PDB file of C-alpha atoms in Angstrom:
ATOM      1  CA  MET J 899       0.096  -0.073   0.037  1.00 86.00           C
ATOM      2  CA  ASN J 900       1.318   3.576  -0.758  1.00 91.00           C
ATOM      3  CA  ILE J 901       0.829   6.088   1.816  1.00 93.00           C
ATOM      4  CA  TRP J 902       1.261   9.634   0.781  1.00 93.00           C
ATOM      5  CA  LEU J 903       1.480  12.631   3.433  1.00 94.00           C
ATOM      6  CA  ALA J 904       0.515  16.116   2.015  1.00 93.00           C
ATOM      7  CA  GLU J 905       3.009  18.708   1.945  1.00 89.00           C
ATOM      8  CA  HIS J 906       3.335  21.100   4.614  1.00 85.00           C
ATOM      9  CA  SER J 907       1.182  18.799   7.296  1.00 90.00           C
ATOM     10  CA  GLY J 908       2.139  19.187  10.977  1.00 90.00           C
ATOM     11  CA  PHE J 909       3.006  22.014  13.177  1.00 91.00           C
ATOM     12  CA  CYS J 910       3.106  25.170  11.756  1.00 90.00           C
ATOM     13  CA  PHE J 911       5.411  28.157  12.650  1.00 89.00           C
ATOM     14  CA  GLY J 912       3.155  29.799  15.135  1.00 90.00           C
ATOM     15  CA  VAL J 913       2.477  26.577  16.985  1.00 92.00           C
ATOM     16  CA  ARG J 914       5.941  25.558  17.107  1.00 92.00           C
ATOM     17  CA  ARG J 915       7.010  28.876  18.602  1.00 94.00           C
ATOM     18  CA  ALA J 916       4.411  28.627  21.525  1.00 93.00           C
ATOM     19  CA  ILE J 917       5.422  25.351  22.694  1.00 95.00           C
ATOM     20  CA  GLN J 918       9.205  26.268  22.632  1.00 95.00           C
ATOM     21  CA  MET J 919       8.067  29.317  24.758  1.00 94.00           C
ATOM     22  CA  ALA J 920       6.018  27.435  27.355  1.00 94.00           C
ATOM     23  CA  ARG J 921       9.103  25.035  27.946  1.00 94.00           C
ATOM     24  CA  GLU J 922      11.516  27.785  27.913  1.00 94.00           C
ATOM     25  CA  ALA J 923       9.400  29.539  30.352  1.00 92.00           C
ATOM     26  CA  ALA J 924       8.773  26.428  32.297  1.00 91.00           C
ATOM     27  CA  SER J 925      12.480  25.408  32.415  1.00 91.00           C
ATOM     28  CA  GLN J 926      13.210  28.770  34.820  1.00 87.00           C
ATOM     29  CA  GLY J 927      11.839  26.434  37.729  1.00 81.00           C
ATOM     30  CA  ILE J 928       8.679  28.917  38.556  1.00 80.00           C
ATOM     31  CA  PRO J 929       4.964  27.973  38.533  1.00 81.00           C
ATOM     32  CA  VAL J 930       3.711  28.267  34.674  1.00 91.00           C
ATOM     33  CA  CYS J 931       0.315  27.898  33.400  1.00 93.00           C
ATOM     34  CA  THR J 932      -1.213  28.598  30.160  1.00 93.00           C
ATOM     35  CA  LEU J 933      -4.476  30.727  29.933  1.00 89.00           C
ATOM     36  CA  GLY J 934      -6.550  27.695  28.241  1.00 88.00           C
ATOM     37  CA  GLU J 935      -5.066  25.153  26.184  1.00 90.00           C
ATOM     38  CA  ILE J 936      -1.964  26.626  24.439  1.00 91.00           C
ATOM     39  CA  ILE J 937      -3.037  24.786  20.955  1.00 89.00           C
ATOM     40  CA  HIS J 938      -5.944  22.511  20.116  1.00 88.00           C
ATOM     41  CA  ASN J 939      -4.202  19.075  20.292  1.00 92.00           C
ATOM     42  CA  PRO J 940      -4.808  17.033  23.625  1.00 91.00           C
ATOM     43  CA  ILE J 941      -1.578  15.061  23.121  1.00 92.00           C
ATOM     44  CA  ILE J 942       0.347  17.868  23.525  1.00 93.00           C
ATOM     45  CA  VAL J 943      -1.841  19.829  26.068  1.00 93.00           C
ATOM     46  CA  ALA J 944      -1.083  16.452  28.134  1.00 94.00           C
ATOM     47  CA  GLN J 945       2.657  16.208  27.513  1.00 93.00           C
ATOM     48  CA  LEU J 946       2.976  20.121  28.783  1.00 94.00           C
ATOM     49  CA  GLN J 947       0.997  19.183  31.696  1.00 94.00           C
ATOM     50  CA  ALA J 948       3.236  16.284  32.518  1.00 93.00           C
ATOM     51  CA  GLU J 949       6.288  18.767  32.141  1.00 92.00           C
ATOM     52  CA  GLY J 950       4.629  21.057  34.959  1.00 91.00           C
ATOM     53  CA  ILE J 951       2.688  23.586  32.528  1.00 93.00           C
ATOM     54  CA  ASP J 952      -0.752  23.548  33.983  1.00 91.00           C
ATOM     55  CA  VAL J 953      -3.813  25.048  32.188  1.00 93.00           C
ATOM     56  CA  CYS J 954      -5.959  27.575  34.026  1.00 90.00           C
ATOM     57  CA  GLU J 955      -9.212  29.052  32.195  1.00 86.00           C
ATOM     58  CA  ASP J 956      -9.966  31.806  34.617  1.00 86.00           C
ATOM     59  CA  PRO J 957      -7.800  34.814  34.607  1.00 84.00           C
ATOM     60  CA  SER J 958      -8.998  36.536  37.916  1.00 84.00           C
ATOM     61  CA  THR J 959      -7.566  33.364  39.886  1.00 87.00           C
ATOM     62  CA  LEU J 960      -4.073  34.277  38.601  1.00 87.00           C
ATOM     63  CA  TRP J 961      -2.057  36.274  40.712  1.00 88.00           C
ATOM     64  CA  ASP J 962       1.896  36.713  40.476  1.00 86.00           C
ATOM     65  CA  HIS J 963       1.960  33.817  37.978  1.00 87.00           C
ATOM     66  CA  THR J 964       4.107  33.400  34.722  1.00 92.00           C
ATOM     67  CA  VAL J 965       1.080  33.048  32.227  1.00 94.00           C
ATOM     68  CA  ILE J 966       1.493  31.847  28.860  1.00 94.00           C
ATOM     69  CA  LEU J 967      -0.987  33.420  26.192  1.00 93.00           C
ATOM     70  CA  ARG J 968      -1.894  30.422  24.060  1.00 89.00           C
ATOM     71  CA  SER J 969      -1.220  30.658  20.250  1.00 89.00           C
ATOM     72  CA  HIS J 970      -4.892  31.669  19.559  1.00 90.00           C
ATOM     73  CA  GLY J 971      -4.673  34.880  21.501  1.00 92.00           C
ATOM     74  CA  VAL J 972      -7.087  36.251  24.586  1.00 92.00           C
ATOM     75  CA  THR J 973      -9.405  39.136  25.008  1.00 93.00           C
ATOM     76  CA  LYS J 974      -8.443  42.428  25.890  1.00 93.00           C
ATOM     77  CA  ASP J 975     -10.295  42.182  29.097  1.00 91.00           C
ATOM     78  CA  MET J 976      -8.338  38.920  29.991  1.00 91.00           C
ATOM     79  CA  MET J 977      -5.248  40.743  28.956  1.00 91.00           C
ATOM     80  CA  ASP J 978      -5.877  43.519  31.670  1.00 91.00           C
ATOM     81  CA  SER J 979      -6.745  41.521  33.886  1.00 90.00           C
ATOM     82  CA  LEU J 980      -3.601  39.493  34.129  1.00 92.00           C
ATOM     83  CA  ILE J 981      -1.664  42.609  34.098  1.00 92.00           C
ATOM     84  CA  ARG J 982      -3.645  44.267  36.927  1.00 92.00           C
ATOM     85  CA  ASN J 983      -3.095  41.029  39.072  1.00 92.00           C
ATOM     86  CA  GLY J 984       0.721  41.495  38.662  1.00 92.00           C
ATOM     87  CA  ASN J 985       1.731  38.304  36.365  1.00 92.00           C
ATOM     88  CA  LYS J 986       4.256  37.991  33.997  1.00 92.00           C
ATOM     89  CA  ILE J 987       2.864  37.393  30.560  1.00 94.00           C
ATOM     90  CA  VAL J 988       4.557  35.217  28.081  1.00 95.00           C
ATOM     91  CA  ASP J 989       2.872  36.385  24.994  1.00 94.00           C
ATOM     92  CA  ALA J 990       2.771  32.994  22.605  1.00 94.00           C
ATOM     93  CA  THR J 991       0.033  34.504  20.513  1.00 94.00           C
ATOM     94  CA  CYS J 992       0.642  33.587  16.946  1.00 92.00           C
ATOM     95  CA  PRO J 993       1.964  36.531  15.123  1.00 92.00           C
ATOM     96  CA  TYR J 994      -0.773  36.227  12.092  1.00 92.00           C
ATOM     97  CA  VAL J 995      -3.646  36.298  15.167  1.00 95.00           C
ATOM     98  CA  ARG J 996      -1.761  39.307  16.833  1.00 95.00           C
ATOM     99  CA  ARG J 997      -1.867  41.201  13.542  1.00 96.00           C
ATOM    100  CA  ALA J 998      -5.588  40.238  13.024  1.00 97.00           C
ATOM    101  CA  GLN J 999      -6.186  41.933  16.505  1.00 97.00           C
ATOM    102  CA  GLN J1000      -4.102  44.794  15.811  1.00 97.00           C
ATOM    103  CA  LEU J1001      -6.080  45.613  12.604  1.00 98.00           C
ATOM    104  CA  VAL J1002      -9.415  45.119  14.289  1.00 98.00           C
ATOM    105  CA  GLU J1003      -8.218  47.593  16.767  1.00 97.00           C
ATOM    106  CA  SER J1004      -6.810  50.055  14.548  1.00 97.00           C
ATOM    107  CA  MET J1005      -9.851  50.107  11.928  1.00 97.00           C
ATOM    108  CA  SER J1006     -12.266  50.188  14.711  1.00 97.00           C
ATOM    109  CA  ALA J1007     -10.605  53.178  16.235  1.00 97.00           C
ATOM    110  CA  ALA J1008     -10.595  54.785  12.626  1.00 96.00           C
ATOM    111  CA  GLY J1009     -14.222  54.651  12.307  1.00 94.00           C
ATOM    112  CA  TYR J1010     -14.838  51.555  10.267  1.00 95.00           C
ATOM    113  CA  GLN J1011     -17.440  49.150  10.753  1.00 95.00           C
ATOM    114  CA  VAL J1012     -15.539  45.995  11.237  1.00 96.00           C
ATOM    115  CA  ILE J1013     -16.595  42.657  10.092  1.00 97.00           C
ATOM    116  CA  ILE J1014     -14.630  39.444  11.324  1.00 97.00           C
ATOM    117  CA  MET J1015     -15.555  36.441   9.216  1.00 97.00           C
ATOM    118  CA  GLY J1016     -14.867  33.215  11.024  1.00 95.00           C
ATOM    119  CA  ASP J1017     -16.256  31.038  13.841  1.00 93.00           C
ATOM    120  CA  ALA J1018     -17.890  33.402  16.614  1.00 94.00           C
ATOM    121  CA  ASP J1019     -17.380  30.431  19.094  1.00 93.00           C
ATOM    122  CA  HIS J1020     -13.710  29.951  18.476  1.00 92.00           C
ATOM    123  CA  PRO J1021     -11.237  31.438  21.004  1.00 91.00           C
ATOM    124  CA  GLU J1022      -9.305  33.334  18.276  1.00 94.00           C
ATOM    125  CA  VAL J1023     -12.481  34.935  17.010  1.00 96.00           C
ATOM    126  CA  ILE J1024     -13.574  35.804  20.548  1.00 96.00           C
ATOM    127  CA  GLY J1025     -10.292  37.334  21.043  1.00 95.00           C
ATOM    128  CA  MET J1026     -10.493  39.487  17.847  1.00 97.00           C
ATOM    129  CA  LEU J1027     -13.823  40.827  18.316  1.00 97.00           C
ATOM    130  CA  SER J1028     -12.598  42.130  22.374  1.00 96.00           C
ATOM    131  CA  TRP J1029     -10.483  44.277  20.274  1.00 96.00           C
ATOM    132  CA  GLY J1030     -13.101  46.340  18.200  1.00 96.00           C
ATOM    133  CA  ASN J1031     -15.919  48.525  19.244  1.00 95.00           C
ATOM    134  CA  ALA J1032     -19.570  48.036  19.473  1.00 91.00           C
ATOM    135  CA  ALA J1033     -20.012  48.181  15.802  1.00 90.00           C
ATOM    136  CA  THR J1034     -17.629  45.049  15.353  1.00 94.00           C
ATOM    137  CA  LYS J1035     -19.492  41.947  14.291  1.00 95.00           C
ATOM    138  CA  VAL J1036     -18.727  38.552  13.576  1.00 96.00           C
ATOM    139  CA  LEU J1037     -20.100  36.569  10.181  1.00 95.00           C
ATOM    140  CA  LYS J1038     -19.738  32.902   9.085  1.00 94.00           C
ATOM    141  CA  ALA J1039     -18.674  32.539   5.737  1.00 91.00           C
ATOM    142  CA  ASP J1040     -21.969  31.937   4.217  1.00 93.00           C
ATOM    143  CA  GLU J1041     -23.809  34.929   6.149  1.00 95.00           C
ATOM    144  CA  ARG J1042     -24.315  38.641   4.804  1.00 94.00           C
ATOM    145  CA  PRO J1043     -23.863  41.561   7.136  1.00 91.00           C
ATOM    146  CA  ASP J1044     -26.371  44.146   7.577  1.00 87.00           C
ATOM    147  CA  LEU J1045     -25.150  47.283   6.126  1.00 89.00           C
ATOM    148  CA  THR J1046     -27.374  50.033   7.473  1.00 79.00           C
ATOM    149  CA  GLY J1047     -25.863  52.542   9.394  1.00 70.00           C
ATOM    150  CA  GLY J1048     -22.466  52.994   7.909  1.00 74.00           C
ATOM    151  CA  GLN J1049     -20.668  53.723   4.845  1.00 84.00           C
ATOM    152  CA  GLN J1050     -17.208  52.616   5.676  1.00 93.00           C
ATOM    153  CA  PHE J1051     -16.417  49.020   6.303  1.00 95.00           C
ATOM    154  CA  CYS J1052     -13.355  46.909   6.959  1.00 97.00           C
ATOM    155  CA  LEU J1053     -13.417  43.045   6.577  1.00 97.00           C
ATOM    156  CA  ILE J1054     -11.022  40.661   8.323  1.00 98.00           C
ATOM    157  CA  SER J1055     -11.184  37.128   8.438  1.00 96.00           C
ATOM    158  CA  GLN J1056     -10.101  34.443  10.853  1.00 94.00           C
ATOM    159  CA  THR J1057      -6.721  33.101   9.919  1.00 92.00           C
ATOM    160  CA  THR J1058      -7.976  29.642   9.148  1.00 87.00           C
ATOM    161  CA  GLU J1059     -10.615  30.663   6.900  1.00 90.00           C
ATOM    162  CA  LYS J1060     -10.565  29.632   3.505  1.00 87.00           C
ATOM    163  CA  PRO J1061      -9.286  32.156   0.928  1.00 89.00           C
ATOM    164  CA  GLU J1062     -12.322  31.484  -1.394  1.00 91.00           C
ATOM    165  CA  HIS J1063     -14.731  32.459   1.024  1.00 93.00           C
ATOM    166  CA  LEU J1064     -13.060  35.713   1.839  1.00 95.00           C
ATOM    167  CA  ALA J1065     -12.949  36.237  -2.125  1.00 96.00           C
ATOM    168  CA  GLU J1066     -16.740  35.562  -1.962  1.00 96.00           C
ATOM    169  CA  MET J1067     -17.445  38.104   0.687  1.00 96.00           C
ATOM    170  CA  VAL J1068     -15.419  40.642  -0.918  1.00 97.00           C
ATOM    171  CA  LYS J1069     -17.175  40.215  -4.154  1.00 96.00           C
ATOM    172  CA  TRP J1070     -20.668  40.648  -2.569  1.00 96.00           C
ATOM    173  CA  LEU J1071     -19.685  43.754  -0.273  1.00 95.00           C
ATOM    174  CA  ALA J1072     -17.647  45.787  -2.685  1.00 94.00           C
ATOM    175  CA  PRO J1073     -20.537  47.247  -5.021  1.00 94.00           C
ATOM    176  CA  ARG J1074     -22.854  47.667  -1.876  1.00 93.00           C
ATOM    177  CA  VAL J1075     -20.585  49.857   0.102  1.00 93.00           C
ATOM    178  CA  ALA J1076     -19.098  53.256  -0.364  1.00 93.00           C
ATOM    179  CA  GLU J1077     -15.767  52.304   1.066  1.00 96.00           C
ATOM    180  CA  LEU J1078     -14.404  48.930   1.781  1.00 96.00           C
ATOM    181  CA  ARG J1079     -10.828  48.052   3.463  1.00 97.00           C
ATOM    182  CA  VAL J1080     -10.018  44.321   3.012  1.00 97.00           C
ATOM    183  CA  PHE J1081      -7.165  42.464   4.934  1.00 97.00           C
ATOM    184  CA  ASN J1082      -6.016  39.159   4.028  1.00 93.00           C
ATOM    185  CA  THR J1083      -5.281  37.667   7.558  1.00 95.00           C
ATOM    186  CA  ILE J1084      -5.454  33.987   6.323  1.00 91.00           C
ATOM    187  CA  CYS J1085      -2.115  32.651   7.478  1.00 89.00           C
ATOM    188  CA  LEU J1086       0.246  31.143   4.738  1.00 84.00           C
ATOM    189  CA  ALA J1087       0.630  27.704   6.675  1.00 85.00           C
ATOM    190  CA  THR J1088      -3.300  27.355   6.648  1.00 85.00           C
ATOM    191  CA  GLN J1089      -3.269  27.946   2.879  1.00 87.00           C
ATOM    192  CA  HIS J1090      -0.400  25.797   2.316  1.00 88.00           C
ATOM    193  CA  ARG J1091      -1.936  22.887   4.073  1.00 90.00           C
ATOM    194  CA  GLN J1092      -5.431  23.191   2.319  1.00 91.00           C
ATOM    195  CA  GLU J1093      -4.093  23.377  -1.125  1.00 92.00           C
ATOM    196  CA  ALA J1094      -1.636  20.320  -0.561  1.00 93.00           C
ATOM    197  CA  SER J1095      -4.758  18.301   0.896  1.00 95.00           C
ATOM    198  CA  GLU J1096      -7.037  19.243  -1.797  1.00 95.00           C
ATOM    199  CA  ARG J1097      -4.252  17.938  -4.368  1.00 94.00           C
ATOM    200  CA  LEU J1098      -3.963  14.519  -2.407  1.00 94.00           C
ATOM    201  CA  ALA J1099      -7.607  14.057  -1.998  1.00 96.00           C
ATOM    202  CA  ARG J1100      -8.241  14.860  -5.714  1.00 96.00           C
ATOM    203  CA  LYS J1101      -6.014  11.914  -6.724  1.00 95.00           C
ATOM    204  CA  LEU J1102      -6.879   9.449  -3.714  1.00 95.00           C
ATOM    205  CA  ASP J1103     -10.328   8.012  -2.761  1.00 91.00           C
ATOM    206  CA  ARG J1104      -9.205   7.685   0.907  1.00 96.00           C
ATOM    207  CA  VAL J1105      -7.886  10.234   3.252  1.00 97.00           C
ATOM    208  CA  ILE J1106      -7.008  10.349   6.821  1.00 97.00           C
ATOM    209  CA  VAL J1107      -6.815  13.781   8.405  1.00 97.00           C
ATOM    210  CA  ILE J1108      -4.860  13.595  11.800  1.00 97.00           C
ATOM    211  CA  GLY J1109      -5.476  16.303  14.282  1.00 95.00           C
ATOM    212  CA  GLY J1110      -7.414  17.813  17.468  1.00 93.00           C
ATOM    213  CA  LEU J1111     -11.157  17.575  16.956  1.00 92.00           C
ATOM    214  CA  LYS J1112     -11.660  21.120  18.544  1.00 88.00           C
ATOM    215  CA  SER J1113      -8.971  22.517  15.943  1.00 90.00           C
ATOM    216  CA  SER J1114     -10.371  24.695  13.598  1.00 86.00           C
ATOM    217  CA  ASN J1115      -7.834  24.260  10.829  1.00 88.00           C
ATOM    218  CA  THR J1116      -7.723  20.457  11.180  1.00 93.00           C
ATOM    219  CA  ARG J1117     -11.724  20.609  10.644  1.00 92.00           C
ATOM    220  CA  GLN J1118     -11.219  22.822   7.507  1.00 90.00           C
ATOM    221  CA  LEU J1119      -8.818  19.980   6.234  1.00 94.00           C
ATOM    222  CA  HIS J1120     -11.409  17.385   6.697  1.00 96.00           C
ATOM    223  CA  ASN J1121     -14.247  19.233   4.955  1.00 95.00           C
ATOM    224  CA  LEU J1122     -12.129  19.968   2.305  1.00 94.00           C
ATOM    225  CA  CYS J1123     -10.768  16.454   1.571  1.00 96.00           C
ATOM    226  CA  SER J1124     -14.355  15.086   1.924  1.00 97.00           C
ATOM    227  CA  GLN J1125     -15.606  16.954  -1.151  1.00 96.00           C
ATOM    228  CA  TYR J1126     -13.310  14.656  -3.116  1.00 97.00           C
ATOM    229  CA  SER J1127     -12.562  11.664  -1.299  1.00 95.00           C
ATOM    230  CA  ARG J1128     -13.749   9.318   1.613  1.00 96.00           C
ATOM    231  CA  CYS J1129     -12.176  11.257   4.399  1.00 97.00           C
ATOM    232  CA  TYR J1130     -11.892  10.287   8.189  1.00 97.00           C
ATOM    233  CA  GLN J1131     -10.631  12.504  11.168  1.00 97.00           C
ATOM    234  CA  ILE J1132      -8.577  10.863  13.778  1.00 97.00           C
ATOM    235  CA  GLU J1133      -6.541  12.641  16.833  1.00 96.00           C
ATOM    236  CA  SER J1134      -4.223   9.463  17.455  1.00 95.00           C
ATOM    237  CA  GLU J1135      -3.378   6.143  15.676  1.00 96.00           C
ATOM    238  CA  ALA J1136      -5.387   4.418  18.175  1.00 96.00           C
ATOM    239  CA  GLU J1137      -8.405   5.656  16.323  1.00 97.00           C
ATOM    240  CA  LEU J1138      -7.407   4.240  13.038  1.00 96.00           C
ATOM    241  CA  LYS J1139      -9.883   1.362  12.000  1.00 96.00           C
ATOM    242  CA  PRO J1140      -8.839  -1.304   9.658  1.00 95.00           C
ATOM    243  CA  GLU J1141     -12.064  -1.047   7.688  1.00 95.00           C
ATOM    244  CA  TRP J1142     -11.327   2.509   6.586  1.00 95.00           C
ATOM    245  CA  ILE J1143      -8.265   1.464   4.526  1.00 93.00           C
ATOM    246  CA  LYS J1144      -9.665  -2.006   3.529  1.00 88.00           C
ATOM    247  CA  ASP J1145      -8.994  -2.750  -0.199  1.00 87.00           C
ATOM    248  CA  VAL J1146      -7.537   0.512  -1.177  1.00 91.00           C
ATOM    249  CA  SER J1147      -4.089   0.650  -3.080  1.00 91.00           C
ATOM    250  CA  ALA J1148      -3.211   4.051  -1.701  1.00 94.00           C
ATOM    251  CA  VAL J1149      -3.983   6.192   1.299  1.00 96.00           C
ATOM    252  CA  GLY J1150      -3.306   9.815   1.852  1.00 96.00           C
ATOM    253  CA  LEU J1151      -2.380  11.297   5.029  1.00 96.00           C
ATOM    254  CA  ALA J1152      -2.943  15.110   6.248  1.00 96.00           C
ATOM    255  CA  ALA J1153      -2.589  16.856   9.369  1.00 95.00           C
ATOM    256  CA  GLY J1154      -3.411  19.958  10.984  1.00 92.00           C
ATOM    257  CA  ALA J1155      -1.117  22.932  11.987  1.00 91.00           C
ATOM    258  CA  SER J1156      -1.195  21.604  15.791  1.00 91.00           C
ATOM    259  CA  THR J1157      -0.498  17.983  14.809  1.00 94.00           C
ATOM    260  CA  PRO J1158       2.875  16.812  16.231  1.00 94.00           C
ATOM    261  CA  ALA J1159       5.254  14.836  13.952  1.00 93.00           C
ATOM    262  CA  GLU J1160       5.409  12.130  16.291  1.00 95.00           C
ATOM    263  CA  THR J1161       1.484  11.483  15.893  1.00 96.00           C
ATOM    264  CA  ILE J1162       1.899  11.534  12.042  1.00 96.00           C
ATOM    265  CA  VAL J1163       4.655   8.882  12.079  1.00 96.00           C
ATOM    266  CA  ALA J1164       2.480   6.669  14.609  1.00 96.00           C
ATOM    267  CA  VAL J1165      -0.544   6.829  12.261  1.00 96.00           C
ATOM    268  CA  TYR J1166       1.747   5.901   9.064  1.00 96.00           C
ATOM    269  CA  ASN J1167       3.412   3.215  11.011  1.00 96.00           C
ATOM    270  CA  GLN J1168      -0.082   1.728  12.298  1.00 96.00           C
ATOM    271  CA  ILE J1169      -1.406   1.664   8.707  1.00 95.00           C
ATOM    272  CA  LYS J1170       1.596  -0.521   7.658  1.00 94.00           C
ATOM    273  CA  GLN J1171       0.888  -2.760  10.706  1.00 94.00           C
ATOM    274  CA  ILE J1172      -2.610  -2.981   9.865  1.00 93.00           C
ATOM    275  CA  ASN J1173      -1.863  -4.093   6.126  1.00 91.00           C
ATOM    276  CA  GLY J1174       0.814  -6.675   7.295  1.00 90.00           C
ATOM    277  CA  GLU J1175       3.812  -4.559   6.041  1.00 89.00           C
ATOM    278  CA  PRO J1176       7.164  -4.640   7.887  1.00 84.00           C
ATOM    279  CA  ASN J1177       8.730  -1.262   6.849  1.00 84.00           C
ATOM    280  CA  ARG J1178       8.252   1.390   9.374  1.00 90.00           C
ATOM    281  CA  VAL J1179       9.606   5.094   9.556  1.00 92.00           C
ATOM    282  CA  THR J1180      11.261   6.859  12.803  1.00 90.00           C
ATOM    283  CA  ALA J1181      10.848  10.673  11.412  1.00 89.00           C
ATOM    284  CA  VAL J1182       7.990  12.329   9.183  1.00 88.00           C
ATOM    285  CA  GLY J1183      10.397  13.292   6.482  1.00 85.00           C
ATOM    286  CA  GLU J1184      10.723   9.772   5.687  1.00 87.00           C
ATOM    287  CA  ILE J1185       6.975   9.802   4.316  1.00 88.00           C
ATOM    288  CA  PRO J1186       6.420  10.442   0.736  1.00 78.00           C
ATOM    289  CA  LEU J1187       5.697  13.931  -0.388  1.00 68.00           C
ATOM    290  CA  PHE J1188       6.075  15.448   3.105  1.00 58.00           C
ATOM    291  CA  LYS J1189       7.819  18.877   2.371  1.00 57.00           C
ATOM    292  CA  GLU J1190       9.192  21.000   5.434  1.00 53.00           C
ATOM    293  CA  GLU J1191       7.720  24.377   5.816  1.00 50.00           C
ATOM    294  CA  SER J1192       9.980  27.331   5.020  1.00 42.00           C
ATOM    295  CA  CYS J1193       8.633  29.902   7.244  1.00 40.00           C
TER     296      CYS J1193
END
């Protein structure tokens, strides 16, 4: 059986940076916690907890701690509360997310009605929204805004949104408003993963997407691949079912930006074992098609 791994699968720059910052903070020998799960991957969260990096959900309970802000970012109120309580902040917010927050803040202050396109329940979008004002709205990709009460609009998207969704919203908005500012805040890592995963799914009739069930970018990969192939999403090799890969000559693997390399390797080797093949790999770079990210 051929097993192909979509290019750029696994950790992105922002996730790798956040985990490194957390471990560096913990190495100082002082109490460290992350405000919420640092990334949406239960395997990594459990590993960090075993290393003494706890997860805290309520910023009001933290005083004089070293607090790591997760890669998705936090709300402005949370940030202010942590600072007031004398905490040392380690800001592991993904640079792409931080840029989106800054744009929401600056464009709101400049008088624009800001529209954030994304999942209103996602921590990243909740954080972005907090940097705006009362006129800032969140819309799903298939929703259209109420344009009454303003002529200047600004469109900003969640970093894991699909580029074509952003383009469709721009196409709808542009002829209906007097002024429209658009910022492409979709991160390159997300685009690379989506494009590579789509190419793979178009060629194969079976794709396994690996990543946390709460991970937005991993869900996007699953939804995308499902359009072209029979697709399953798993968090680890333990969830892989033999019947999914029965009677197929090739299987594609795709992994979200918060999926560690060791999990990808474990899934690859589990497929080999199910198929009765002896050869295994020890590193993600040994899996066909994988390409190291350049950023």
